[in-house]
PDB file of C-alpha atoms in Angstrom:
ATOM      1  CA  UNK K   1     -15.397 -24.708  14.713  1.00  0.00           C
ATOM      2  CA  UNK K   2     -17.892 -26.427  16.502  1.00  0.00           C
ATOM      3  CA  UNK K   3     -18.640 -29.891  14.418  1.00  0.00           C
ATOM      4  CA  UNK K   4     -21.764 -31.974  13.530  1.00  0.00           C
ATOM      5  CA  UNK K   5     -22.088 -35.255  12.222  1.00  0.00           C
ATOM      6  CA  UNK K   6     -24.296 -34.468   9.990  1.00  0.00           C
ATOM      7  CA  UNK K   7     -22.160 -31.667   8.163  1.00  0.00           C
ATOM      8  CA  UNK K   8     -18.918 -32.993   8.699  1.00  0.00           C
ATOM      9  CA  UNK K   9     -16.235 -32.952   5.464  1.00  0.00           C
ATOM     10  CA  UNK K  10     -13.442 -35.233   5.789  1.00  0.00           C
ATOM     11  CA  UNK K  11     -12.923 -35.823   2.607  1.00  0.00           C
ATOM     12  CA  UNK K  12      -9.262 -34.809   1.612  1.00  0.00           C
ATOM     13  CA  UNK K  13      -9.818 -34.784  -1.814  1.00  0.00           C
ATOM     14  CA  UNK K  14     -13.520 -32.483  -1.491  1.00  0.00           C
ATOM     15  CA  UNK K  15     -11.345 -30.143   1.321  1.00  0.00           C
ATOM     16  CA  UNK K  16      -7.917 -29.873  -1.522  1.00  0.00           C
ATOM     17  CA  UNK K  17     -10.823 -28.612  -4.072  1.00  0.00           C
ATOM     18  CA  UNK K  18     -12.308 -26.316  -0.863  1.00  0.00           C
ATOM     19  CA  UNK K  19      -8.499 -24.768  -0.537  1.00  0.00           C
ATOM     20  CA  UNK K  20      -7.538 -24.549  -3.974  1.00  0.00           C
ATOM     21  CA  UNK K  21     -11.176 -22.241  -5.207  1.00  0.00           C
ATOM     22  CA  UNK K  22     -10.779 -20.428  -2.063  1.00  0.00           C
ATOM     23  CA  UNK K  23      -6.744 -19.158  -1.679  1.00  0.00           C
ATOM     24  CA  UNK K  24      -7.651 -16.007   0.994  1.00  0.00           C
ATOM     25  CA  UNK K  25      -7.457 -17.322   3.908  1.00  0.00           C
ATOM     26  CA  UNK K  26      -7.345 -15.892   7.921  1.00  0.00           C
ATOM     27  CA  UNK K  27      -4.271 -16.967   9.611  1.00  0.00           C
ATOM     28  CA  UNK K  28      -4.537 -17.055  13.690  1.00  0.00           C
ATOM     29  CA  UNK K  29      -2.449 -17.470  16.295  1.00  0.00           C
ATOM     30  CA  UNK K  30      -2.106 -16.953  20.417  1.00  0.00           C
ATOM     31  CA  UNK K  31       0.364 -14.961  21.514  1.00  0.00           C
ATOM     32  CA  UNK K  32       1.159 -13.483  24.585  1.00  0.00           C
ATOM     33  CA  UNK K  33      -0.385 -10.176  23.508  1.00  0.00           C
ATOM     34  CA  UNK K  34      -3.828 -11.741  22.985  1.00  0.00           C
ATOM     35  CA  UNK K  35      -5.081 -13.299  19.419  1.00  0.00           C
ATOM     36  CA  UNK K  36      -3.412 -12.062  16.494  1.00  0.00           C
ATOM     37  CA  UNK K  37      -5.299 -12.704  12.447  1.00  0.00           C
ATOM     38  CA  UNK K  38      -3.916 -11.947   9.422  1.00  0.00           C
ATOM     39  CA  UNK K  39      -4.577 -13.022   5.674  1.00  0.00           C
ATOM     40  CA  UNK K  40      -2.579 -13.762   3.071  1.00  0.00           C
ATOM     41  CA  UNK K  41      -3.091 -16.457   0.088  1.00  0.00           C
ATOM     42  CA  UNK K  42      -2.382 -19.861  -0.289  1.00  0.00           C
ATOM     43  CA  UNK K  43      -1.690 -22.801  -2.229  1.00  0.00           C
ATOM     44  CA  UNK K  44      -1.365 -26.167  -1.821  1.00  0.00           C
ATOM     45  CA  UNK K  45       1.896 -28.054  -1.969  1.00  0.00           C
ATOM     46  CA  UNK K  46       2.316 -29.172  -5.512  1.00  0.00           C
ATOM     47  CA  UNK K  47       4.679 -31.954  -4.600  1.00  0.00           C
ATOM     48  CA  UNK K  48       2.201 -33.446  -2.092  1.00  0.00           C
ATOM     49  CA  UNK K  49      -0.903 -35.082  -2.517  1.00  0.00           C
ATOM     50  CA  UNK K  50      -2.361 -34.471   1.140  1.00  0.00           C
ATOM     51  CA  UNK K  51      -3.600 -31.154   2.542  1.00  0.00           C
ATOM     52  CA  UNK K  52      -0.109 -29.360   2.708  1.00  0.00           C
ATOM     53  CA  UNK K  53      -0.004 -25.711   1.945  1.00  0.00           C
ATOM     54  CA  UNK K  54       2.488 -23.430   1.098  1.00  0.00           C
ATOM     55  CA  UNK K  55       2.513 -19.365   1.073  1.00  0.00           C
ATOM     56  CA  UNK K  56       3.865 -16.346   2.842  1.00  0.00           C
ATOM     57  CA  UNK K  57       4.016 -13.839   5.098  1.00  0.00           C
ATOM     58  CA  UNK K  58       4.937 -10.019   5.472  1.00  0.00           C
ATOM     59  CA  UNK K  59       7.803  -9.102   8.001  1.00  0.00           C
ATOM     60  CA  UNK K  60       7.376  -8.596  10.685  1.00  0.00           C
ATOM     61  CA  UNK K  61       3.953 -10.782  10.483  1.00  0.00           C
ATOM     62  CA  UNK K  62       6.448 -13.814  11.007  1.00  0.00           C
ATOM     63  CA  UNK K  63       7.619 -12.547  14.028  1.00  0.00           C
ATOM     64  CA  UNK K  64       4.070 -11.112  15.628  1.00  0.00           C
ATOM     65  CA  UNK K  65       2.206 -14.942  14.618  1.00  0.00           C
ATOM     66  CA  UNK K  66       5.917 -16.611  16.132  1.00  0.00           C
ATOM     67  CA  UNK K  67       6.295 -18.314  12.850  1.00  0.00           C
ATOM     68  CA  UNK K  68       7.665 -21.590  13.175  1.00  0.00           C
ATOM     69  CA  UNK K  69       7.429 -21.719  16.654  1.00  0.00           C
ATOM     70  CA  UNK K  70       3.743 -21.598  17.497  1.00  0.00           C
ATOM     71  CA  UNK K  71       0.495 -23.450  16.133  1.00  0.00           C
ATOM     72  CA  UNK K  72      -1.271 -21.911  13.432  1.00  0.00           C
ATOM     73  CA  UNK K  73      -4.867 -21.861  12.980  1.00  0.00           C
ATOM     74  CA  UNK K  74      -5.908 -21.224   8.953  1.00  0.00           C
ATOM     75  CA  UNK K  75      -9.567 -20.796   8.053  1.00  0.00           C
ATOM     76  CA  UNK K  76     -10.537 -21.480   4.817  1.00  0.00           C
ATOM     77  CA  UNK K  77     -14.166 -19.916   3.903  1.00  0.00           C
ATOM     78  CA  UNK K  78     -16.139 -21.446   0.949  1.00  0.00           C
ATOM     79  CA  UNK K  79     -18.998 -20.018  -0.949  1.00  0.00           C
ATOM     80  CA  UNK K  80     -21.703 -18.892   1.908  1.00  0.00           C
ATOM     81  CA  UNK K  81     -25.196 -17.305   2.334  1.00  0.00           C
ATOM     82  CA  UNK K  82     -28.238 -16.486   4.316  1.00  0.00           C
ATOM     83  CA  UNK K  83     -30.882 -18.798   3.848  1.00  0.00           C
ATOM     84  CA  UNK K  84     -34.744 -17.506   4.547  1.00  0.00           C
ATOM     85  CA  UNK K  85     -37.551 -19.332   6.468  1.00  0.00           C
ATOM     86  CA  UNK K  86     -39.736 -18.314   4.194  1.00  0.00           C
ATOM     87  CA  UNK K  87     -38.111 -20.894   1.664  1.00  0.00           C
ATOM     88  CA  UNK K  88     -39.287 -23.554   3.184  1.00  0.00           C
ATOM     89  CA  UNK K  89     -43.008 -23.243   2.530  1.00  0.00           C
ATOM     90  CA  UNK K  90     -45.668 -22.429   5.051  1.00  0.00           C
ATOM     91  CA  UNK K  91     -43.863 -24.520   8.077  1.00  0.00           C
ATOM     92  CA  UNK K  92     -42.000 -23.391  11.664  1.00  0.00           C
ATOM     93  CA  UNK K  93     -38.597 -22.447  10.712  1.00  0.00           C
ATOM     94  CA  UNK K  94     -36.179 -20.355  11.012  1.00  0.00           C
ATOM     95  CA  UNK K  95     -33.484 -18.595   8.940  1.00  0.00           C
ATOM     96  CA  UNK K  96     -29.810 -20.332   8.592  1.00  0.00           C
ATOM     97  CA  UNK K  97     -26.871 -19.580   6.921  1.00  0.00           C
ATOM     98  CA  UNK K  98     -25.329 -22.494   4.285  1.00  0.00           C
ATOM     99  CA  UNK K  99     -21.355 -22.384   4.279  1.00  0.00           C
ATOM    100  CA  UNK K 100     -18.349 -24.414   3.542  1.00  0.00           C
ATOM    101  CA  UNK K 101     -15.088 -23.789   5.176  1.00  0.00           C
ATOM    102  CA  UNK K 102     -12.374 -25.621   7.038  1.00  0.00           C
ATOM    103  CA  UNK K 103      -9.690 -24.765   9.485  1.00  0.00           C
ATOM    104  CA  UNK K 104      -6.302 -26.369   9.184  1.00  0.00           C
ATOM    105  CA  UNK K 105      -4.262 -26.511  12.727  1.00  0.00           C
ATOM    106  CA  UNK K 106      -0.445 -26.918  12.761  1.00  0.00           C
ATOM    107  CA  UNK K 107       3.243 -25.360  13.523  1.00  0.00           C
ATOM    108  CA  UNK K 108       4.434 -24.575  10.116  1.00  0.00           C
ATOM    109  CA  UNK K 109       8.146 -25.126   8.763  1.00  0.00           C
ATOM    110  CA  UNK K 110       9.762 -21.514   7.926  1.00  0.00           C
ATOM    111  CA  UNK K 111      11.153 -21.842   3.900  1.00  0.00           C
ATOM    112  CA  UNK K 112      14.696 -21.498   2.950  1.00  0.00           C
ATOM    113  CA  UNK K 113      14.686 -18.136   0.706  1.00  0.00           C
ATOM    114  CA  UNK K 114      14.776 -20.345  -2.407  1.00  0.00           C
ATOM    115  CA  UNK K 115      11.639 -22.062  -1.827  1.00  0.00           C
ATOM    116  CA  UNK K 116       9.905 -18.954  -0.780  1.00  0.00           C
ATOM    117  CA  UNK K 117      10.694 -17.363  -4.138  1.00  0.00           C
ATOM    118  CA  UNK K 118       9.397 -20.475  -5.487  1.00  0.00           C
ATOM    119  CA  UNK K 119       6.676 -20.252  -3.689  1.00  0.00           C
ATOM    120  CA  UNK K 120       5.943 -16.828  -4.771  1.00  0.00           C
ATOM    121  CA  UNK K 121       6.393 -17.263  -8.271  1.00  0.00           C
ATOM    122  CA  UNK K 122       3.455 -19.819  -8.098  1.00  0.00           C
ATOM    123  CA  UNK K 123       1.476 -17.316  -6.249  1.00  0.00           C
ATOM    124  CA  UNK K 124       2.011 -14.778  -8.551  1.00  0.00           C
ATOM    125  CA  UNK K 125       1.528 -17.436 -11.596  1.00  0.00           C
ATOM    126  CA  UNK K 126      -1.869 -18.702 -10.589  1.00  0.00           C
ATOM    127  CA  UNK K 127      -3.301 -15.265  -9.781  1.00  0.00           C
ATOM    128  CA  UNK K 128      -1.815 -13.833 -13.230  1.00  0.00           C
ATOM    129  CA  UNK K 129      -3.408 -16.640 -15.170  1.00  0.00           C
ATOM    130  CA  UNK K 130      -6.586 -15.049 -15.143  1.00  0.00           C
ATOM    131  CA  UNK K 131      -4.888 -12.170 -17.122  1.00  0.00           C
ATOM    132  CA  UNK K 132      -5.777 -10.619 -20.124  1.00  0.00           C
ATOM    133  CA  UNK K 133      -2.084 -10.282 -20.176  1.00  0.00           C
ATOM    134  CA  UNK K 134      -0.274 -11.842 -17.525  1.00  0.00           C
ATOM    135  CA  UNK K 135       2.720 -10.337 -15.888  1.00  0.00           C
ATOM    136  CA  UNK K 136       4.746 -13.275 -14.128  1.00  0.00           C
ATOM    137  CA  UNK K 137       7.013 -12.489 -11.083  1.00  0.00           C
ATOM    138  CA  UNK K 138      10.012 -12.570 -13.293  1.00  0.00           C
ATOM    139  CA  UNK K 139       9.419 -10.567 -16.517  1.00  0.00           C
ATOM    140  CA  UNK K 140      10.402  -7.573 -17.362  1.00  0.00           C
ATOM    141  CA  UNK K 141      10.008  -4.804 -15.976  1.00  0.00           C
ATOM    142  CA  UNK K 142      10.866  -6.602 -13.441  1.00  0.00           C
ATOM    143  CA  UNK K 143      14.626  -7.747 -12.930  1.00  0.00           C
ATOM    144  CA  UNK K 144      16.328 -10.272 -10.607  1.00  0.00           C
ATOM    145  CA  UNK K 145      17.125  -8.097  -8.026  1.00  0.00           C
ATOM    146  CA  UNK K 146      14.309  -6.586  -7.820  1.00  0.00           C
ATOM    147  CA  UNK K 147      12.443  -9.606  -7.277  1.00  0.00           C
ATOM    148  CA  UNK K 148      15.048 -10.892  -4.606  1.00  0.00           C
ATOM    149  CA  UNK K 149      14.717  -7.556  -2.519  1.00  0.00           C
ATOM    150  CA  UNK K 150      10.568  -8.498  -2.827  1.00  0.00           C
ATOM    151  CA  UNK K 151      11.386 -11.962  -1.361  1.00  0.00           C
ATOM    152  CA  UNK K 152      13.584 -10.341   1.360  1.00  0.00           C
ATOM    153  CA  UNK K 153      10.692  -8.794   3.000  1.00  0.00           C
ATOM    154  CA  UNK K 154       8.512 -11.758   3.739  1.00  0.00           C
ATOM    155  CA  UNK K 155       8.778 -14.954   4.918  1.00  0.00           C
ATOM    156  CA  UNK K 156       7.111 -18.262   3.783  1.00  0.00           C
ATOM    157  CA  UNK K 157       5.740 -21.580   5.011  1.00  0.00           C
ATOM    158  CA  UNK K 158       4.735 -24.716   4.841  1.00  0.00           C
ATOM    159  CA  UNK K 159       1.799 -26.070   6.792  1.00  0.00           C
ATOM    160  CA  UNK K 160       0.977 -29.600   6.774  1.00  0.00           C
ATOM    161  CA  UNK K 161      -1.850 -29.604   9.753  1.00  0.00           C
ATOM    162  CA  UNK K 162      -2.230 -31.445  12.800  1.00  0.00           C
ATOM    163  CA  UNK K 163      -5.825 -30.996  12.954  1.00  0.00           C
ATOM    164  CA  UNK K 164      -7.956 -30.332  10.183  1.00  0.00           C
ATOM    165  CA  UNK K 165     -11.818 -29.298  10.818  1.00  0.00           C
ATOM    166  CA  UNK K 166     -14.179 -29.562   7.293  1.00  0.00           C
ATOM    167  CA  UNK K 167     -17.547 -28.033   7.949  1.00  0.00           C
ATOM    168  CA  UNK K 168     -20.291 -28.588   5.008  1.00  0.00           C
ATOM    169  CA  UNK K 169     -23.924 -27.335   5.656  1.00  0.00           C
ATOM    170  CA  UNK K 170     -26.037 -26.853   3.166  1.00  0.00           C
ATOM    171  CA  UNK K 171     -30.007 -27.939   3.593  1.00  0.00           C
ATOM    172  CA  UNK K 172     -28.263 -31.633   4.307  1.00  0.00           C
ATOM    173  CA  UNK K 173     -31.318 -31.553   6.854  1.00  0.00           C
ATOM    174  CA  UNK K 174     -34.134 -31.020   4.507  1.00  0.00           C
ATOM    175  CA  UNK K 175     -36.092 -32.768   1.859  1.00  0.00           C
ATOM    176  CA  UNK K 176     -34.418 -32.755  -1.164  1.00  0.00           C
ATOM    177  CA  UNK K 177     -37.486 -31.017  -2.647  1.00  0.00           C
ATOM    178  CA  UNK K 178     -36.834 -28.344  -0.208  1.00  0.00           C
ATOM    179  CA  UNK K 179     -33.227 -27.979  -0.801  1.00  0.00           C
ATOM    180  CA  UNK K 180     -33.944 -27.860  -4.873  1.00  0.00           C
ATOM    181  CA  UNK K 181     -36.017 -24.522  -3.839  1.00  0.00           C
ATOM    182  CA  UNK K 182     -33.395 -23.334  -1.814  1.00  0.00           C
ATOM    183  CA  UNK K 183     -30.934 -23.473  -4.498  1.00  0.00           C
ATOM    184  CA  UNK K 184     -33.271 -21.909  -7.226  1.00  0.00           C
ATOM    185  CA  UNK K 185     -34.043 -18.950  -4.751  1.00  0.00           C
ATOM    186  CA  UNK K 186     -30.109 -18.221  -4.609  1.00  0.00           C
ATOM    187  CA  UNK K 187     -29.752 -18.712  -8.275  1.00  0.00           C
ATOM    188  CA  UNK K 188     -32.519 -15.946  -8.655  1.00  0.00           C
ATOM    189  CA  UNK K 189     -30.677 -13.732  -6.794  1.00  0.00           C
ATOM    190  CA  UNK K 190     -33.109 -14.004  -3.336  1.00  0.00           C
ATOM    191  CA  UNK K 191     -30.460 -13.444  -0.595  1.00  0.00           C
ATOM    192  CA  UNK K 192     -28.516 -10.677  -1.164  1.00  0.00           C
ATOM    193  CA  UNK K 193     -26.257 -11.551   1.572  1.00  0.00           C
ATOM    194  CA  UNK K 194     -25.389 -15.011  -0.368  1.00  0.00           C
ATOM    195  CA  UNK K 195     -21.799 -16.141  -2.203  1.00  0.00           C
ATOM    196  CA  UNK K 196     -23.144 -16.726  -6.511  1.00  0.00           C
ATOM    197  CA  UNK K 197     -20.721 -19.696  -6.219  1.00  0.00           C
ATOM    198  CA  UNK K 198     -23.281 -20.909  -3.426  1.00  0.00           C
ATOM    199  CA  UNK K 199     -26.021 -22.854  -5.050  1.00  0.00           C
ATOM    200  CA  UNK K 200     -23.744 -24.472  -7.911  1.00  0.00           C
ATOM    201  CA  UNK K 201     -22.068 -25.683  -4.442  1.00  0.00           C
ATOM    202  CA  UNK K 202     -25.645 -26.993  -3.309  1.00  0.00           C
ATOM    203  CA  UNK K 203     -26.516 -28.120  -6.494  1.00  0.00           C
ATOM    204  CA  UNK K 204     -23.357 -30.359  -6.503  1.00  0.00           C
ATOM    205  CA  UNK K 205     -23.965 -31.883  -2.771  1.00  0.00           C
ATOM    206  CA  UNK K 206     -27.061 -32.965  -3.596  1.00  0.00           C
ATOM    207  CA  UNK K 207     -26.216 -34.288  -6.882  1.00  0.00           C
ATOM    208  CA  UNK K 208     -23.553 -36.623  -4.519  1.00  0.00           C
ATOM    209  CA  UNK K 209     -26.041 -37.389  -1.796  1.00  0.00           C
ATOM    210  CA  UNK K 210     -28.495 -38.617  -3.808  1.00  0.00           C
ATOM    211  CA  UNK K 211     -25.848 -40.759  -6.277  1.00  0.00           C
ATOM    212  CA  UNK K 212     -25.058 -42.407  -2.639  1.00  0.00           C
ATOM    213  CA  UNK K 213     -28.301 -43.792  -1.531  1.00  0.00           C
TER     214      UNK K 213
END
């Protein structure tokens, strides 16, 4: 991802809230058969304060990525949306598109059987909570081996990137009056090609910009 200045994010804290709203990720890699992408869900590493995630894969998805052996590429996608020229008033301009994602870069460490259960227990935990009735990985009707035989067929990680690439843009570039019309035009439902999470997400850089002057 091609970076600017201007819409940079680097901080970890504002990229660790990024991850943890948006758990589907992609997950590249190079291989000697060309690019490979698959996507699975995250979390981050609950025993870590940086930008450490944890998850898992499908077999044989370990072996076509080279799991453990090879750099990883994951790309985390925020809230996103087409932005008209005809938003900003009777001026040149031309249509954009706001977004928020990040793309962690790293060789991840392969998890001992143990931690991947552990790991997918918390998957299936945070997902569940949501629940009218939530069924954790566990409970019956579930029993012990059944949930060992699940684990058997995948394979998790641990990623704690090399590289990490935050990308923020959203109307940074324009008057804040401009950007205020922006976000009520996506709150009225004027793009339908736009994330609903995107304007609250607008609403809340702007609120931070402007604390900062």
């Amino acid at each position: 991802m091609r970076q600017n200045p201007s819409f940079a994010m680097t901080d970890v804290g504002e990229i660790r809230r990024l991850i943890d709203q948006n758990p589907w990720v992609t997950i590249v890699s190079a291989t000697d058969q060309g690019l490979v992408a698959s996507h699975y869900a995250v979390l981050l590493d609950e025993g870590r304060d940086d930008l450490t995630i944890v998850g898992h894969v499908g077999k044989p998805d370990d072996l076509v990525h080279g799991l453990g052996e090879r750099e990883l590429l994951v790309v985390v996608q925020g809230p996103h949306g087409y932005v008209s020229p005809g938003w900003y008033g009777d001026v040149q301009s031309v249509p954009t598109w706001n977004f928020v994602s990040a793309h962690l870069s790293g060789v991840p460490e392969v998890l001992t059987p143990e931690e991947n259960l552990e790991v997918l227990g918390r998957l299936v935990a945070r997902f569940e909570s949501g629940m009218p009735q939530p069924r954790l990985m566990w409970e019956p009707p579930n029993d012990p081996d059944f949930v060992r035989r699940l684990e058997r067929g995948t394979v998790g990680f641990r990623l704690t990137p090399t590289r990490v690439v935050g990308k923020r843009k959203l109307s940074q570039n324009k008057p804040d009056e401009v950007v205020e019309t922006v976000i009520a035009e996506l709150e009225a439902g004027g793009s339908p090609y736009a994330d609903p999470r995107l304007p609250g997400e607008m609403r809340r850089d702007l609120h931070t910009r402007k604390a900062a002057r």
